mmCIF file of C-alpha atoms in Angstrom:
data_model
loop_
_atom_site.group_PDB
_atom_site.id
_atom_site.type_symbol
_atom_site.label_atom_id
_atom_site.label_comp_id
_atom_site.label_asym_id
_atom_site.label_seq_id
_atom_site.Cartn_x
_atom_site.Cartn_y
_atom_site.Cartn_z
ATOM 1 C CA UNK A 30 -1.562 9.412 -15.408
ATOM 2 C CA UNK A 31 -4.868 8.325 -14.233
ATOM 3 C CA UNK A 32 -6.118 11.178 -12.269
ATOM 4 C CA UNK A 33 -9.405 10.831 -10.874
ATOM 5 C CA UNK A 34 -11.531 7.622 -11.721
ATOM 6 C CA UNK A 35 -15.398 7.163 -11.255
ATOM 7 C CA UNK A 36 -17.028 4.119 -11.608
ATOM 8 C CA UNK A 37 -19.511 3.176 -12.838
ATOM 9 C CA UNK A 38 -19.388 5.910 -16.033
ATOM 10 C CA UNK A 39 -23.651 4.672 -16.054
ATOM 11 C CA UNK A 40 -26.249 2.847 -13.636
ATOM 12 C CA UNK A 41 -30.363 2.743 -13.652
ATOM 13 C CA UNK A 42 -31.246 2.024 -10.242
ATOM 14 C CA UNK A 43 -34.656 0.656 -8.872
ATOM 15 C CA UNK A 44 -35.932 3.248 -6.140
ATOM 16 C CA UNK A 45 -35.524 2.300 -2.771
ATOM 17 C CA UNK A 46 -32.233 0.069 -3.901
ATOM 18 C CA UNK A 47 -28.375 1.118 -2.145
ATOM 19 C CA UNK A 48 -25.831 2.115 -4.556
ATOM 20 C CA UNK A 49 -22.174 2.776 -3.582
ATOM 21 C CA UNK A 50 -20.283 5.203 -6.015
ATOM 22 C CA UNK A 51 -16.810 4.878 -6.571
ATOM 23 C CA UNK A 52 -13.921 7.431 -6.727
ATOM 24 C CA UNK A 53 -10.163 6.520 -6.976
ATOM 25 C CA UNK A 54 -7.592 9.093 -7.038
ATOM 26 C CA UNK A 55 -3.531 8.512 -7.845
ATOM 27 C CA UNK A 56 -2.281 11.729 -7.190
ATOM 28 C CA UNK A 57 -2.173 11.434 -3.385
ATOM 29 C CA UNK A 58 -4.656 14.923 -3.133
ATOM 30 C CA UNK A 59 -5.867 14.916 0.245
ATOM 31 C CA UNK A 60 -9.020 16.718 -0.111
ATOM 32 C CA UNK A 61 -11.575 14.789 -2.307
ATOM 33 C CA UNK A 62 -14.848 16.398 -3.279
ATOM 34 C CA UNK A 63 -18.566 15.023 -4.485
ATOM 35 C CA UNK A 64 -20.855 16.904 -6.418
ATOM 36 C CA UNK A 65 -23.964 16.513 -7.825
ATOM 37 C CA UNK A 66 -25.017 18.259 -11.619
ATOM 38 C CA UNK A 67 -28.643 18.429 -12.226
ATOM 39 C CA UNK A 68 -29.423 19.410 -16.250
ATOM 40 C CA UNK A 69 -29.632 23.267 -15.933
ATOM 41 C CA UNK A 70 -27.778 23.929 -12.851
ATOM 42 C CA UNK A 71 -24.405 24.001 -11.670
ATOM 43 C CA UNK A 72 -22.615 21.691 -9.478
ATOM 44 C CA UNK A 73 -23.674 21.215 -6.063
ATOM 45 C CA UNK A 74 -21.073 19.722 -2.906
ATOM 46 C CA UNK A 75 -22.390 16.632 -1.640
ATOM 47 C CA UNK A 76 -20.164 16.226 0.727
ATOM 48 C CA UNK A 77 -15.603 16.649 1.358
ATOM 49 C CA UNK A 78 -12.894 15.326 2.892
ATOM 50 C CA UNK A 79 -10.168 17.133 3.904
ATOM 51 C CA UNK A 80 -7.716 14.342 4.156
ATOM 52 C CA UNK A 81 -7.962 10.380 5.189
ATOM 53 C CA UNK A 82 -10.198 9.608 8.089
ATOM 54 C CA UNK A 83 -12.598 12.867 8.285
ATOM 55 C CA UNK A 84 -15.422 13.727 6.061
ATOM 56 C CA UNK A 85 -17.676 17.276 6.362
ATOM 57 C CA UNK A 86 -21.523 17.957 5.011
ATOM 58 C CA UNK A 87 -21.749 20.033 1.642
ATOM 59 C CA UNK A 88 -24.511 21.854 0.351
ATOM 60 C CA UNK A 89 -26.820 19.275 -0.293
ATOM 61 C CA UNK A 90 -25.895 15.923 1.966
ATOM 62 C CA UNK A 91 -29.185 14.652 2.762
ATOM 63 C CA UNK A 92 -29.359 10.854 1.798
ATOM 64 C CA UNK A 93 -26.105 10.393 0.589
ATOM 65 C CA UNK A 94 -22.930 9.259 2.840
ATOM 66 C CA UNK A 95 -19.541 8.771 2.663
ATOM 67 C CA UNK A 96 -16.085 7.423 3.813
ATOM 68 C CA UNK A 97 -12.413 8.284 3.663
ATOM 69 C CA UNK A 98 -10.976 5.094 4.783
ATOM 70 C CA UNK A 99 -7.415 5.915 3.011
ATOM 71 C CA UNK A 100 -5.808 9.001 0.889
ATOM 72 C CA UNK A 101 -6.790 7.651 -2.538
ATOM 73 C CA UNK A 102 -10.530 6.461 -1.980
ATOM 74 C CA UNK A 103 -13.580 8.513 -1.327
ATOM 75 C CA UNK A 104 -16.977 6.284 -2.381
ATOM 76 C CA UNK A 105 -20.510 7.551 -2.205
ATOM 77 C CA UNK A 106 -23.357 5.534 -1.330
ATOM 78 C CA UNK A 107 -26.963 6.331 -1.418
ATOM 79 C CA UNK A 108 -28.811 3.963 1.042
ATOM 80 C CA UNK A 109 -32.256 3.635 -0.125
ATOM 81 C CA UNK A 110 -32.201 6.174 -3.604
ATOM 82 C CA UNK A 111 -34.925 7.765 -4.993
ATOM 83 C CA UNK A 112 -35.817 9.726 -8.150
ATOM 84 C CA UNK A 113 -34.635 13.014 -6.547
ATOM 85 C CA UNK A 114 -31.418 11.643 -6.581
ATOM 86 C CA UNK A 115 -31.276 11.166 -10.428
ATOM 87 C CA UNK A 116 -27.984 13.390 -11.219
ATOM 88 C CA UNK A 117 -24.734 13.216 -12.552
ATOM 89 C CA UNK A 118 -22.021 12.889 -9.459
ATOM 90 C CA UNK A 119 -18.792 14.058 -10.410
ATOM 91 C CA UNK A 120 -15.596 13.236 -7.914
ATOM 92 C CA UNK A 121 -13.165 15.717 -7.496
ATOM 93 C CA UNK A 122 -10.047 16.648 -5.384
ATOM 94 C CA UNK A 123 -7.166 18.779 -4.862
ATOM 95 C CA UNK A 124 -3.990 19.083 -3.359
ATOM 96 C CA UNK A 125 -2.848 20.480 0.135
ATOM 97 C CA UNK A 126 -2.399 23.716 1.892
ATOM 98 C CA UNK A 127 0.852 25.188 0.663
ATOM 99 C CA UNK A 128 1.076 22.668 -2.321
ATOM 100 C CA UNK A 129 -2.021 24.102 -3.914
ATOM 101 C CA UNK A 130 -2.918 26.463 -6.991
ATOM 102 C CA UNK A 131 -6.699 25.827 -5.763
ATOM 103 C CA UNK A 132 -6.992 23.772 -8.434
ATOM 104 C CA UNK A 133 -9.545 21.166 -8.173
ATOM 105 C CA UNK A 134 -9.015 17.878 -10.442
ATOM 106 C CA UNK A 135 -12.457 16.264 -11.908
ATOM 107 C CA UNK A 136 -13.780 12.840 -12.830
ATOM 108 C CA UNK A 137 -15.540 12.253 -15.639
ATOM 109 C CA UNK A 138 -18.700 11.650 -14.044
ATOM 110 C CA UNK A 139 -21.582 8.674 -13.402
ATOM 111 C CA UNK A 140 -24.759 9.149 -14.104
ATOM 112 C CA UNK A 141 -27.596 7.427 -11.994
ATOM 113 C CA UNK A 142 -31.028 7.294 -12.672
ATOM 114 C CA UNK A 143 -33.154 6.370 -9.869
ATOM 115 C CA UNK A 144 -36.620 4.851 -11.431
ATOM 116 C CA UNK B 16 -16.953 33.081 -0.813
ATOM 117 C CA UNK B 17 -17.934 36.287 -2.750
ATOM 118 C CA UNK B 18 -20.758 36.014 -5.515
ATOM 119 C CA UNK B 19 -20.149 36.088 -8.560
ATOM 120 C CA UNK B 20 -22.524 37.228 -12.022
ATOM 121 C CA UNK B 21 -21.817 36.085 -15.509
ATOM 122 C CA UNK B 22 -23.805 36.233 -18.538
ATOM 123 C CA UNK B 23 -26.001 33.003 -19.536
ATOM 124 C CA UNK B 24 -24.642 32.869 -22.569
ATOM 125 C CA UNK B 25 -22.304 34.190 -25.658
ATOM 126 C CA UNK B 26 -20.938 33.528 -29.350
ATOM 127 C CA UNK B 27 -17.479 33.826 -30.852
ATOM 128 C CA UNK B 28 -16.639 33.628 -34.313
ATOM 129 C CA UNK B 29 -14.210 30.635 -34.423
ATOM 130 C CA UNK B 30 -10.997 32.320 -34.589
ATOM 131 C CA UNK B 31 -11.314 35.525 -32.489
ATOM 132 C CA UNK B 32 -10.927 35.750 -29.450
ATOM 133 C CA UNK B 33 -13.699 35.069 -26.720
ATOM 134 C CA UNK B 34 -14.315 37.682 -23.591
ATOM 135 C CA UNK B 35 -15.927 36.357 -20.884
ATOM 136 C CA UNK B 36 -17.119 39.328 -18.124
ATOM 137 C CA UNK B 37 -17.748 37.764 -14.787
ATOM 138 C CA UNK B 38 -18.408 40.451 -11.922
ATOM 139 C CA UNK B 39 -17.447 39.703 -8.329
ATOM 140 C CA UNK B 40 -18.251 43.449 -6.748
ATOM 141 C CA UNK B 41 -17.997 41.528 -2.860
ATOM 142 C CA UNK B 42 -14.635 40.645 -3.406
ATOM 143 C CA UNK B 43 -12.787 40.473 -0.285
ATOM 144 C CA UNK B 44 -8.567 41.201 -0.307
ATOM 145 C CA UNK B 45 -7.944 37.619 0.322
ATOM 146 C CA UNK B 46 -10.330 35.720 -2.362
ATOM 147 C CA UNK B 47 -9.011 34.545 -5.470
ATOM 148 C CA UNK B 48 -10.439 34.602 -8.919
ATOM 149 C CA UNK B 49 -10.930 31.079 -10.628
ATOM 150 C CA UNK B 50 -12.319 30.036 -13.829
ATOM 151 C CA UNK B 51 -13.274 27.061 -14.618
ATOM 152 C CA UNK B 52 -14.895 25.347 -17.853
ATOM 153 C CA UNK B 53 -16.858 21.905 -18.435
ATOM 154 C CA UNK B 54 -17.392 20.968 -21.828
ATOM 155 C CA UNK B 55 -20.569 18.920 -22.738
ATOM 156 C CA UNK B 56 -21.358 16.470 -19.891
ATOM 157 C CA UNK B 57 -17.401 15.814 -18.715
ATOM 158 C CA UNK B 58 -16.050 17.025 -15.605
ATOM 159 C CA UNK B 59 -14.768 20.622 -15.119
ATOM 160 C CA UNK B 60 -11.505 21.421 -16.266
ATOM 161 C CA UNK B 61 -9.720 23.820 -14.605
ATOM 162 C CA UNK B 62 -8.829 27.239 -16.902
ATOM 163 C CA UNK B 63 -6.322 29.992 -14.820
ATOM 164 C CA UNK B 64 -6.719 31.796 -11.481
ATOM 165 C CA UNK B 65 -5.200 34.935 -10.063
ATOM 166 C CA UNK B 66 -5.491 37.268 -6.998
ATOM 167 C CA UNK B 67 -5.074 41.000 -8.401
ATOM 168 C CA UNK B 68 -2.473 40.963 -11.610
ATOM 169 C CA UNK B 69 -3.747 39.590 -14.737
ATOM 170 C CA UNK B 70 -2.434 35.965 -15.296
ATOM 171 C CA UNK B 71 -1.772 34.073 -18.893
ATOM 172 C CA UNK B 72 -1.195 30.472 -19.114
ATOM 173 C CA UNK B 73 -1.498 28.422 -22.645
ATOM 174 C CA UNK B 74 -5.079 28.360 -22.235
ATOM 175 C CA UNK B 75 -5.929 31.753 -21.723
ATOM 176 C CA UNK B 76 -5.885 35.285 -20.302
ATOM 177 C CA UNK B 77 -7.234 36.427 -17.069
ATOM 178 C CA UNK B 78 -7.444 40.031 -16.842
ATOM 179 C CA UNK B 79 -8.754 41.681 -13.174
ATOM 180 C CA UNK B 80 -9.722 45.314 -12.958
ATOM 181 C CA UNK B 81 -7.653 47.414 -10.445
ATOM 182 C CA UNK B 82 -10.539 47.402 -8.082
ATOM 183 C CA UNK B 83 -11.043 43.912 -8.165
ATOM 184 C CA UNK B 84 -14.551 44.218 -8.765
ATOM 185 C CA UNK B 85 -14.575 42.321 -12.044
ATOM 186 C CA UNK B 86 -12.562 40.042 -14.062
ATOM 187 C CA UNK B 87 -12.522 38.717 -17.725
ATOM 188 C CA UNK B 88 -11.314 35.706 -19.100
ATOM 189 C CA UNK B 89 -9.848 35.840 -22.573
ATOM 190 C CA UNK B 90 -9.642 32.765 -25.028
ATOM 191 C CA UNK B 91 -7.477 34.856 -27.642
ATOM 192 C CA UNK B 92 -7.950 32.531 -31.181
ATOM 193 C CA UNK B 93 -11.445 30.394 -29.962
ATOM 194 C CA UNK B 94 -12.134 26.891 -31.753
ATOM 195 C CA UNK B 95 -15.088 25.388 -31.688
ATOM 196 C CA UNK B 96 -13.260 22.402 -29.128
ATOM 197 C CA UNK B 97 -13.914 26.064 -26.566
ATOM 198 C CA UNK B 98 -17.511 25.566 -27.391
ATOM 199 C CA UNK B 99 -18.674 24.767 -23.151
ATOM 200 C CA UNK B 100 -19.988 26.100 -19.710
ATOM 201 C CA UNK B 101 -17.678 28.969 -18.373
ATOM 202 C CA UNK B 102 -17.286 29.008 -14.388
ATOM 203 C CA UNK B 103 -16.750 32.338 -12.808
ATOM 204 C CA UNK B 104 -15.618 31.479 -9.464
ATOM 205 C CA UNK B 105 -14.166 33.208 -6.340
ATOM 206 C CA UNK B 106 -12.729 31.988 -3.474
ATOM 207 C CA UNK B 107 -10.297 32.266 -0.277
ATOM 208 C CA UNK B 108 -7.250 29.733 -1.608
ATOM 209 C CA UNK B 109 -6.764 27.244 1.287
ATOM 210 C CA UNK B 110 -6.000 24.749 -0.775
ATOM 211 C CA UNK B 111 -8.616 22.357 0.647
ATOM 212 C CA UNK B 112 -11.990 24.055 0.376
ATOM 213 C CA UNK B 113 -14.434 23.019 -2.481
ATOM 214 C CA UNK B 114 -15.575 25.603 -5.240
ATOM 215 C CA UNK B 115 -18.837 26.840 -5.076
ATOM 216 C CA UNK B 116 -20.076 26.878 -8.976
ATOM 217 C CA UNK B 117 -22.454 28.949 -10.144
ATOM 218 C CA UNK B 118 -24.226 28.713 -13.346
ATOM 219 C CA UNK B 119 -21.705 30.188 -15.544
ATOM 220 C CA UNK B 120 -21.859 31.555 -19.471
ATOM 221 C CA UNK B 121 -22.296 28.931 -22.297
ATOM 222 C CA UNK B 122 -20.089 30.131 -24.290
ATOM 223 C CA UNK B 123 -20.837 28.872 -28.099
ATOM 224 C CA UNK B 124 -18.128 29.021 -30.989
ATOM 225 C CA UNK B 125 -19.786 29.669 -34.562
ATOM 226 C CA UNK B 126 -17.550 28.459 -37.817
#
């Protein structure tokens, strides 16, 4: 089973360049998650989706968007990046109301630099 | 969601077993206690979760005082694979609301 996929696992980006992350999940989870890591702190919500076709604001949403366009995608895309945004993103998601442990299923991470 | 306050850090001897304290002294009736671990830079890996008995599963022992006012996670025979971050975390289960993560206890296993 595949789980949660990220791509790409890597990527040094030139500041003020777009960059669309990628997150595919196979276990038809409606909620899907992004968070950011930066070294010495814990994860942060970028922003959710509660199921296909709505998205919500996390903690820290500023210059980052996303889209829910079916169940099993969830990309990321930073516009125009810069160095602030040098992080690892990890994808997550989880399973519906009444199906749920609250268990929340990872990727295994990309991390960007922004130069 | 409650906060929560765990240690930065803690050894183990490989082989014994590993206590992690986490105190959550806001708990509210409905929140649930989850923990969490990442190890090195992968993605966090969910550990066991319970509301007010203590829970066991084949990766380890949660154990939740009567008051519900603190929790601690056991790891009963630790190997150095246990060496990672440690995520305290509680939370109202709905099922669809992200974890808040704190900064959790590195928890590293000495041969």
């Amino acid at each position: 089973t595949a789980g949660i996929t990220q791509a790409p696992t890597s990527q040094i980006l030139a500041a003020g360049r777009s960059m669309t992350l990628r997150c595919t999940q196979d276990m038809r989870h409606n909620a899907m998650y992004w968070y950011r890591q930066d070294l010495g702190l814990g994860l942060r919500l970028i922003h959710y989706s509660n199921t296909a076709g709505t998205t919500g604001k996390g903690e820290v949403p500023d210059g980052y968007s996303v889209s829910r366009a079916n169940t099993d995608d969830f990309p990321l895309t930073l516009a125009s990046a810069v160095p602030s945004q040098t992080s690892v993103y990890f994808c997550a998601s989880s399973p519906e109301l009444g199906r749920s442990t609250g268990e929340l299923f990872f990727g295994e991470g990309s991390r960007l630099t922004v130069l | 969601d409650a906060k929560t306050t765990q240690p930065p850090s803690m050894d183990c001897a490989e082989g014994r077993a590993a206590n992690l304290p986490c105190n959550h002294s806001t708990i509210s009736g409905n929140e649930y206690v989850y923990w969490y671990r990442q190890i090195h830079s992968q993605g966090p890996q969910y550990i066991i979760h319970g509301l007010k008995n203590n829970e066991t599963n084949e990766m380890a022992s949660l154990i939740i005082t009567e008051d519900r006012k603190s929790s601690t996670l056991i790891l009963p025979h630790a190997t150095l694979r246990d060496t990672a971050v440690y995520y305290c975390i509680v939370r109202v289960d709905t099922g669809r609301r992200a974890l808040t993560f704190g900064s959790g206890t590195r928890l590293q296993v000495q041969p």
